[in-house]
């Protein structure tokens, strides 16, 4: 039911989208200025998302100089914002988490819960690292 609601909300929001070049924030996906992942529904440049980026608390909480924005209701998309450059880096997975752990001094974060993107769905404990402008999955969790 949450997935259907999320898809419906994304569809409604995408009708009023604003391209990232027209805003104060630039969205980068896989090193390119894009608003969506291939086969993805979420428009990271939508008017609603741009408002969220603007209203996000810009206190540094991740990777020494960035802000990791986590969905408040435990369901949604994670983004990394560089407050100095105003560049937003979306995480390609839709998350439904029980716990997310990260620190100000590290570029790694871990998710306990469900992740899904296109045909890739999984449940469990997952760790990722943010390197320069993309996310890499860490398979050897220590």
mmCIF file with all atom_site columns, N, CA, C and O in Angstrom, residues 31-68:
data_model
loop_
_atom_site.group_PDB
_atom_site.id
_atom_site.type_symbol
_atom_site.label_atom_id
_atom_site.label_alt_id
_atom_site.label_comp_id
_atom_site.label_asym_id
_atom_site.label_entity_id
_atom_site.label_seq_id
_atom_site.pdbx_PDB_ins_code
_atom_site.Cartn_x
_atom_site.Cartn_y
_atom_site.Cartn_z
_atom_site.occupancy
_atom_site.B_iso_or_equiv
_atom_site.pdbx_formal_charge
_atom_site.auth_seq_id
_atom_site.auth_comp_id
_atom_site.auth_asym_id
_atom_site.auth_atom_id
_atom_site.pdbx_PDB_model_num
ATOM 1   N N  . UNK A 1 31 ? 27.114 11.176 -11.956 1.00 0.00 ? 31 UNK A N  1
ATOM 2   C CA . UNK A 1 31 ? 27.992 12.235 -12.487 1.00 0.00 ? 31 UNK A CA 1
ATOM 3   C C  . UNK A 1 31 ? 27.346 13.101 -13.560 1.00 0.00 ? 31 UNK A C  1
ATOM 4   O O  . UNK A 1 31 ? 28.004 13.958 -14.126 1.00 0.00 ? 31 UNK A O  1
ATOM 5   N N  . UNK A 1 32 ? 26.084 12.890 -13.869 1.00 0.00 ? 32 UNK A N  1
ATOM 6   C CA . UNK A 1 32 ? 25.389 13.681 -14.881 1.00 0.00 ? 32 UNK A CA 1
ATOM 7   C C  . UNK A 1 32 ? 24.273 14.499 -14.226 1.00 0.00 ? 32 UNK A C  1
ATOM 8   O O  . UNK A 1 32 ? 23.653 14.056 -13.278 1.00 0.00 ? 32 UNK A O  1
ATOM 9   N N  . UNK A 1 33 ? 24.018 15.667 -14.795 1.00 0.00 ? 33 UNK A N  1
ATOM 10  C CA . UNK A 1 33 ? 22.917 16.465 -14.282 1.00 0.00 ? 33 UNK A CA 1
ATOM 11  C C  . UNK A 1 33 ? 21.618 15.869 -14.820 1.00 0.00 ? 33 UNK A C  1
ATOM 12  O O  . UNK A 1 33 ? 21.245 16.073 -15.973 1.00 0.00 ? 33 UNK A O  1
ATOM 13  N N  . UNK A 1 34 ? 20.987 15.083 -13.985 1.00 0.00 ? 34 UNK A N  1
ATOM 14  C CA . UNK A 1 34 ? 19.746 14.400 -14.336 1.00 0.00 ? 34 UNK A CA 1
ATOM 15  C C  . UNK A 1 34 ? 18.794 14.473 -13.167 1.00 0.00 ? 34 UNK A C  1
ATOM 16  O O  . UNK A 1 34 ? 19.200 14.719 -12.034 1.00 0.00 ? 34 UNK A O  1
ATOM 17  N N  . UNK A 1 35 ? 17.535 14.211 -13.443 1.00 0.00 ? 35 UNK A N  1
ATOM 18  C CA . UNK A 1 35 ? 16.526 14.265 -12.392 1.00 0.00 ? 35 UNK A CA 1
ATOM 19  C C  . UNK A 1 35 ? 15.985 12.894 -12.019 1.00 0.00 ? 35 UNK A C  1
ATOM 20  O O  . UNK A 1 35 ? 15.320 12.755 -10.998 1.00 0.00 ? 35 UNK A O  1
ATOM 21  N N  . UNK A 1 36 ? 16.225 11.896 -12.856 1.00 0.00 ? 36 UNK A N  1
ATOM 22  C CA . UNK A 1 36 ? 15.683 10.557 -12.613 1.00 0.00 ? 36 UNK A CA 1
ATOM 23  C C  . UNK A 1 36 ? 16.717 9.505  -12.954 1.00 0.00 ? 36 UNK A C  1
ATOM 24  O O  . UNK A 1 36 ? 17.561 9.702  -13.816 1.00 0.00 ? 36 UNK A O  1
ATOM 25  N N  . UNK A 1 37 ? 16.593 8.364  -12.271 1.00 0.00 ? 37 UNK A N  1
ATOM 26  C CA . UNK A 1 37 ? 17.363 7.182  -12.648 1.00 0.00 ? 37 UNK A CA 1
ATOM 27  C C  . UNK A 1 37 ? 16.641 6.477  -13.791 1.00 0.00 ? 37 UNK A C  1
ATOM 28  O O  . UNK A 1 37 ? 15.420 6.624  -13.950 1.00 0.00 ? 37 UNK A O  1
ATOM 29  N N  . UNK A 1 38 ? 17.367 5.706  -14.579 1.00 0.00 ? 38 UNK A N  1
ATOM 30  C CA . UNK A 1 38 ? 16.721 4.889  -15.609 1.00 0.00 ? 38 UNK A CA 1
ATOM 31  C C  . UNK A 1 38 ? 15.667 4.020  -14.948 1.00 0.00 ? 38 UNK A C  1
ATOM 32  O O  . UNK A 1 38 ? 15.932 3.407  -13.913 1.00 0.00 ? 38 UNK A O  1
ATOM 33  N N  . UNK A 1 39 ? 14.512 3.921  -15.528 1.00 0.00 ? 39 UNK A N  1
ATOM 34  C CA . UNK A 1 39 ? 13.386 3.133  -15.044 1.00 0.00 ? 39 UNK A CA 1
ATOM 35  C C  . UNK A 1 39 ? 12.844 3.628  -13.702 1.00 0.00 ? 39 UNK A C  1
ATOM 36  O O  . UNK A 1 39 ? 12.042 2.956  -13.078 1.00 0.00 ? 39 UNK A O  1
ATOM 37  N N  . UNK A 1 40 ? 13.277 4.782  -13.258 1.00 0.00 ? 40 UNK A N  1
ATOM 38  C CA . UNK A 1 40 ? 12.797 5.305  -11.979 1.00 0.00 ? 40 UNK A CA 1
ATOM 39  C C  . UNK A 1 40 ? 11.641 6.259  -12.159 1.00 0.00 ? 40 UNK A C  1
ATOM 40  O O  . UNK A 1 40 ? 11.489 6.889  -13.209 1.00 0.00 ? 40 UNK A O  1
ATOM 41  N N  . UNK A 1 41 ? 10.823 6.366  -11.133 1.00 0.00 ? 41 UNK A N  1
ATOM 42  C CA . UNK A 1 41 ? 9.674  7.268  -11.161 1.00 0.00 ? 41 UNK A CA 1
ATOM 43  C C  . UNK A 1 41 ? 9.935  8.578  -10.429 1.00 0.00 ? 41 UNK A C  1
ATOM 44  O O  . UNK A 1 41 ? 9.302  9.581  -10.708 1.00 0.00 ? 41 UNK A O  1
ATOM 45  N N  . UNK A 1 42 ? 10.842 8.560  -9.466  1.00 0.00 ? 42 UNK A N  1
ATOM 46  C CA . UNK A 1 42 ? 11.070 9.738  -8.633  1.00 0.00 ? 42 UNK A CA 1
ATOM 47  C C  . UNK A 1 42 ? 11.773 10.832 -9.427  1.00 0.00 ? 42 UNK A C  1
ATOM 48  O O  . UNK A 1 42 ? 12.832 10.621 -10.016 1.00 0.00 ? 42 UNK A O  1
ATOM 49  N N  . UNK A 1 43 ? 11.173 12.024 -9.441  1.00 0.00 ? 43 UNK A N  1
ATOM 50  C CA . UNK A 1 43 ? 11.772 13.191 -10.068 1.00 0.00 ? 43 UNK A CA 1
ATOM 51  C C  . UNK A 1 43 ? 12.463 13.992 -8.967  1.00 0.00 ? 43 UNK A C  1
ATOM 52  O O  . UNK A 1 43 ? 11.806 14.693 -8.206  1.00 0.00 ? 43 UNK A O  1
ATOM 53  N N  . UNK A 1 44 ? 13.771 13.874 -8.881  1.00 0.00 ? 44 UNK A N  1
ATOM 54  C CA . UNK A 1 44 ? 14.515 14.539 -7.824  1.00 0.00 ? 44 UNK A CA 1
ATOM 55  C C  . UNK A 1 44 ? 14.601 16.042 -8.039  1.00 0.00 ? 44 UNK A C  1
ATOM 56  O O  . UNK A 1 44 ? 15.057 16.766 -7.161  1.00 0.00 ? 44 UNK A O  1
ATOM 57  N N  . UNK A 1 45 ? 14.152 16.538 -9.193  1.00 0.00 ? 45 UNK A N  1
ATOM 58  C CA . UNK A 1 45 ? 14.120 17.973 -9.470  1.00 0.00 ? 45 UNK A CA 1
ATOM 59  C C  . UNK A 1 45 ? 12.708 18.536 -9.355  1.00 0.00 ? 45 UNK A C  1
ATOM 60  O O  . UNK A 1 45 ? 12.472 19.683 -9.742  1.00 0.00 ? 45 UNK A O  1
ATOM 61  N N  . UNK A 1 46 ? 11.785 17.757 -8.844  1.00 0.00 ? 46 UNK A N  1
ATOM 62  C CA . UNK A 1 46 ? 10.408 18.247 -8.729  1.00 0.00 ? 46 UNK A CA 1
ATOM 63  C C  . UNK A 1 46 ? 10.349 19.447 -7.794  1.00 0.00 ? 46 UNK A C  1
ATOM 64  O O  . UNK A 1 46 ? 11.232 19.646 -6.944  1.00 0.00 ? 46 UNK A O  1
ATOM 65  N N  . UNK A 1 47 ? 9.347  20.227 -7.931  1.00 0.00 ? 47 UNK A N  1
ATOM 66  C CA . UNK A 1 47 ? 9.168  21.412 -7.092  1.00 0.00 ? 47 UNK A CA 1
ATOM 67  C C  . UNK A 1 47 ? 9.171  21.022 -5.613  1.00 0.00 ? 47 UNK A C  1
ATOM 68  O O  . UNK A 1 47 ? 9.823  21.684 -4.798  1.00 0.00 ? 47 UNK A O  1
ATOM 69  N N  . UNK A 1 48 ? 8.481  19.944 -5.267  1.00 0.00 ? 48 UNK A N  1
ATOM 70  C CA . UNK A 1 48 ? 8.433  19.507 -3.872  1.00 0.00 ? 48 UNK A CA 1
ATOM 71  C C  . UNK A 1 48 ? 9.812  19.106 -3.362  1.00 0.00 ? 48 UNK A C  1
ATOM 72  O O  . UNK A 1 48 ? 10.191 19.432 -2.236  1.00 0.00 ? 48 UNK A O  1
ATOM 73  N N  . UNK A 1 49 ? 10.576 18.368 -4.173  1.00 0.00 ? 49 UNK A N  1
ATOM 74  C CA . UNK A 1 49 ? 11.914 17.971 -3.742  1.00 0.00 ? 49 UNK A CA 1
ATOM 75  C C  . UNK A 1 49 ? 12.845 19.171 -3.610  1.00 0.00 ? 49 UNK A C  1
ATOM 76  O O  . UNK A 1 49 ? 13.641 19.234 -2.675  1.00 0.00 ? 49 UNK A O  1
ATOM 77  N N  . UNK A 1 50 ? 12.754 20.126 -4.515  1.00 0.00 ? 50 UNK A N  1
ATOM 78  C CA . UNK A 1 50 ? 13.586 21.319 -4.422  1.00 0.00 ? 50 UNK A CA 1
ATOM 79  C C  . UNK A 1 50 ? 13.267 22.109 -3.150  1.00 0.00 ? 50 UNK A C  1
ATOM 80  O O  . UNK A 1 50 ? 14.162 22.669 -2.515  1.00 0.00 ? 50 UNK A O  1
ATOM 81  N N  . UNK A 1 51 ? 12.010 22.130 -2.766  1.00 0.00 ? 51 UNK A N  1
ATOM 82  C CA . UNK A 1 51 ? 11.607 22.782 -1.511  1.00 0.00 ? 51 UNK A CA 1
ATOM 83  C C  . UNK A 1 51 ? 12.205 22.030 -0.319  1.00 0.00 ? 51 UNK A C  1
ATOM 84  O O  . UNK A 1 51 ? 12.709 22.643 0.625   1.00 0.00 ? 51 UNK A O  1
ATOM 85  N N  . UNK A 1 52 ? 12.174 20.701 -0.378  1.00 0.00 ? 52 UNK A N  1
ATOM 86  C CA . UNK A 1 52 ? 12.761 19.898 0.698   1.00 0.00 ? 52 UNK A CA 1
ATOM 87  C C  . UNK A 1 52 ? 14.252 20.197 0.825   1.00 0.00 ? 52 UNK A C  1
ATOM 88  O O  . UNK A 1 52 ? 14.768 20.396 1.927   1.00 0.00 ? 52 UNK A O  1
ATOM 89  N N  . UNK A 1 53 ? 14.975 20.239 -0.291  1.00 0.00 ? 53 UNK A N  1
ATOM 90  C CA . UNK A 1 53 ? 16.408 20.525 -0.235  1.00 0.00 ? 53 UNK A CA 1
ATOM 91  C C  . UNK A 1 53 ? 16.662 21.904 0.377   1.00 0.00 ? 53 UNK A C  1
ATOM 92  O O  . UNK A 1 53 ? 17.562 22.071 1.189   1.00 0.00 ? 53 UNK A O  1
ATOM 93  N N  . UNK A 1 54 ? 15.841 22.877 0.006   1.00 0.00 ? 54 UNK A N  1
ATOM 94  C CA . UNK A 1 54 ? 16.015 24.235 0.528   1.00 0.00 ? 54 UNK A CA 1
ATOM 95  C C  . UNK A 1 54 ? 15.727 24.316 2.020   1.00 0.00 ? 54 UNK A C  1
ATOM 96  O O  . UNK A 1 54 ? 16.362 25.078 2.735   1.00 0.00 ? 54 UNK A O  1
ATOM 97  N N  . UNK A 1 55 ? 14.750 23.545 2.478   1.00 0.00 ? 55 UNK A N  1
ATOM 98  C CA . UNK A 1 55 ? 14.331 23.618 3.873   1.00 0.00 ? 55 UNK A CA 1
ATOM 99  C C  . UNK A 1 55 ? 15.049 22.630 4.790   1.00 0.00 ? 55 UNK A C  1
ATOM 100 O O  . UNK A 1 55 ? 14.781 22.602 5.979   1.00 0.00 ? 55 UNK A O  1
ATOM 101 N N  . UNK A 1 56 ? 15.940 21.832 4.236   1.00 0.00 ? 56 UNK A N  1
ATOM 102 C CA . UNK A 1 56 ? 16.673 20.864 5.036   1.00 0.00 ? 56 UNK A CA 1
ATOM 103 C C  . UNK A 1 56 ? 17.659 21.580 5.953   1.00 0.00 ? 56 UNK A C  1
ATOM 104 O O  . UNK A 1 56 ? 18.320 22.533 5.539   1.00 0.00 ? 56 UNK A O  1
ATOM 105 N N  . UNK A 1 57 ? 17.745 21.099 7.185   1.00 0.00 ? 57 UNK A N  1
ATOM 106 C CA . UNK A 1 57 ? 18.730 21.617 8.121   1.00 0.00 ? 57 UNK A CA 1
ATOM 107 C C  . UNK A 1 57 ? 20.116 21.368 7.525   1.00 0.00 ? 57 UNK A C  1
ATOM 108 O O  . UNK A 1 57 ? 20.466 20.245 7.211   1.00 0.00 ? 57 UNK A O  1
ATOM 109 N N  . UNK A 1 58 ? 20.891 22.401 7.341   1.00 0.00 ? 58 UNK A N  1
ATOM 110 C CA . UNK A 1 58 ? 22.184 22.276 6.661   1.00 0.00 ? 58 UNK A CA 1
ATOM 111 C C  . UNK A 1 58 ? 23.333 21.981 7.626   1.00 0.00 ? 58 UNK A C  1
ATOM 112 O O  . UNK A 1 58 ? 24.495 22.172 7.286   1.00 0.00 ? 58 UNK A O  1
ATOM 113 N N  . UNK A 1 59 ? 23.043 21.519 8.840   1.00 0.00 ? 59 UNK A N  1
ATOM 114 C CA . UNK A 1 59 ? 24.108 21.120 9.747   1.00 0.00 ? 59 UNK A CA 1
ATOM 115 C C  . UNK A 1 59 ? 24.813 19.893 9.181   1.00 0.00 ? 59 UNK A C  1
ATOM 116 O O  . UNK A 1 59 ? 24.170 18.908 8.825   1.00 0.00 ? 59 UNK A O  1
ATOM 117 N N  . UNK A 1 60 ? 26.118 19.973 9.114   1.00 0.00 ? 60 UNK A N  1
ATOM 118 C CA . UNK A 1 60 ? 26.931 18.883 8.574   1.00 0.00 ? 60 UNK A CA 1
ATOM 119 C C  . UNK A 1 60 ? 26.752 17.646 9.453   1.00 0.00 ? 60 UNK A C  1
ATOM 120 O O  . UNK A 1 60 ? 26.929 17.705 10.659  1.00 0.00 ? 60 UNK A O  1
ATOM 121 N N  . UNK A 1 61 ? 26.376 16.518 8.845   1.00 0.00 ? 61 UNK A N  1
ATOM 122 C CA . UNK A 1 61 ? 26.194 15.286 9.613   1.00 0.00 ? 61 UNK A CA 1
ATOM 123 C C  . UNK A 1 61 ? 26.789 14.062 8.920   1.00 0.00 ? 61 UNK A C  1
ATOM 124 O O  . UNK A 1 61 ? 26.621 12.947 9.377   1.00 0.00 ? 61 UNK A O  1
ATOM 125 N N  . UNK A 1 62 ? 27.497 14.286 7.786   1.00 0.00 ? 62 UNK A N  1
ATOM 126 C CA . UNK A 1 62 ? 27.952 13.160 6.981   1.00 0.00 ? 62 UNK A CA 1
ATOM 127 C C  . UNK A 1 62 ? 29.187 13.544 6.157   1.00 0.00 ? 62 UNK A C  1
ATOM 128 O O  . UNK A 1 62 ? 29.258 14.673 5.639   1.00 0.00 ? 62 UNK A O  1
ATOM 129 N N  . UNK A 1 63 ? 30.132 12.641 6.049   1.00 0.00 ? 63 UNK A N  1
ATOM 130 C CA . UNK A 1 63 ? 31.285 12.764 5.141   1.00 0.00 ? 63 UNK A CA 1
ATOM 131 C C  . UNK A 1 63 ? 32.036 14.093 5.308   1.00 0.00 ? 63 UNK A C  1
ATOM 132 O O  . UNK A 1 63 ? 32.417 14.720 4.334   1.00 0.00 ? 63 UNK A O  1
ATOM 133 N N  . UNK A 1 64 ? 32.188 14.552 6.532   1.00 0.00 ? 64 UNK A N  1
ATOM 134 C CA . UNK A 1 64 ? 32.975 15.729 6.926   1.00 0.00 ? 64 UNK A CA 1
ATOM 135 C C  . UNK A 1 64 ? 32.403 17.080 6.495   1.00 0.00 ? 64 UNK A C  1
ATOM 136 O O  . UNK A 1 64 ? 32.590 18.067 7.183   1.00 0.00 ? 64 UNK A O  1
ATOM 137 N N  . UNK A 1 65 ? 31.709 17.143 5.358   1.00 0.00 ? 65 UNK A N  1
ATOM 138 C CA . UNK A 1 65 ? 31.225 18.454 4.905   1.00 0.00 ? 65 UNK A CA 1
ATOM 139 C C  . UNK A 1 65 ? 29.896 18.378 4.148   1.00 0.00 ? 65 UNK A C  1
ATOM 140 O O  . UNK A 1 65 ? 29.577 19.265 3.378   1.00 0.00 ? 65 UNK A O  1
ATOM 141 N N  . UNK A 1 66 ? 29.139 17.299 4.366   1.00 0.00 ? 66 UNK A N  1
ATOM 142 C CA . UNK A 1 66 ? 27.881 17.118 3.634   1.00 0.00 ? 66 UNK A CA 1
ATOM 143 C C  . UNK A 1 66 ? 26.718 16.845 4.598   1.00 0.00 ? 66 UNK A C  1
ATOM 144 O O  . UNK A 1 66 ? 26.926 16.622 5.782   1.00 0.00 ? 66 UNK A O  1
ATOM 145 N N  . UNK A 1 67 ? 25.530 16.844 4.022   1.00 0.00 ? 67 UNK A N  1
ATOM 146 C CA . UNK A 1 67 ? 24.322 16.561 4.789   1.00 0.00 ? 67 UNK A CA 1
ATOM 147 C C  . UNK A 1 67 ? 23.651 15.324 4.191   1.00 0.00 ? 67 UNK A C  1
ATOM 148 O O  . UNK A 1 67 ? 23.351 15.305 2.995   1.00 0.00 ? 67 UNK A O  1
ATOM 149 N N  . UNK A 1 68 ? 23.452 14.311 5.009   1.00 0.00 ? 68 UNK A N  1
ATOM 150 C CA . UNK A 1 68 ? 22.708 13.127 4.589   1.00 0.00 ? 68 UNK A CA 1
ATOM 151 C C  . UNK A 1 68 ? 21.263 13.347 5.015   1.00 0.00 ? 68 UNK A C  1
ATOM 152 O O  . UNK A 1 68 ? 20.975 13.524 6.202   1.00 0.00 ? 68 UNK A O  1
#
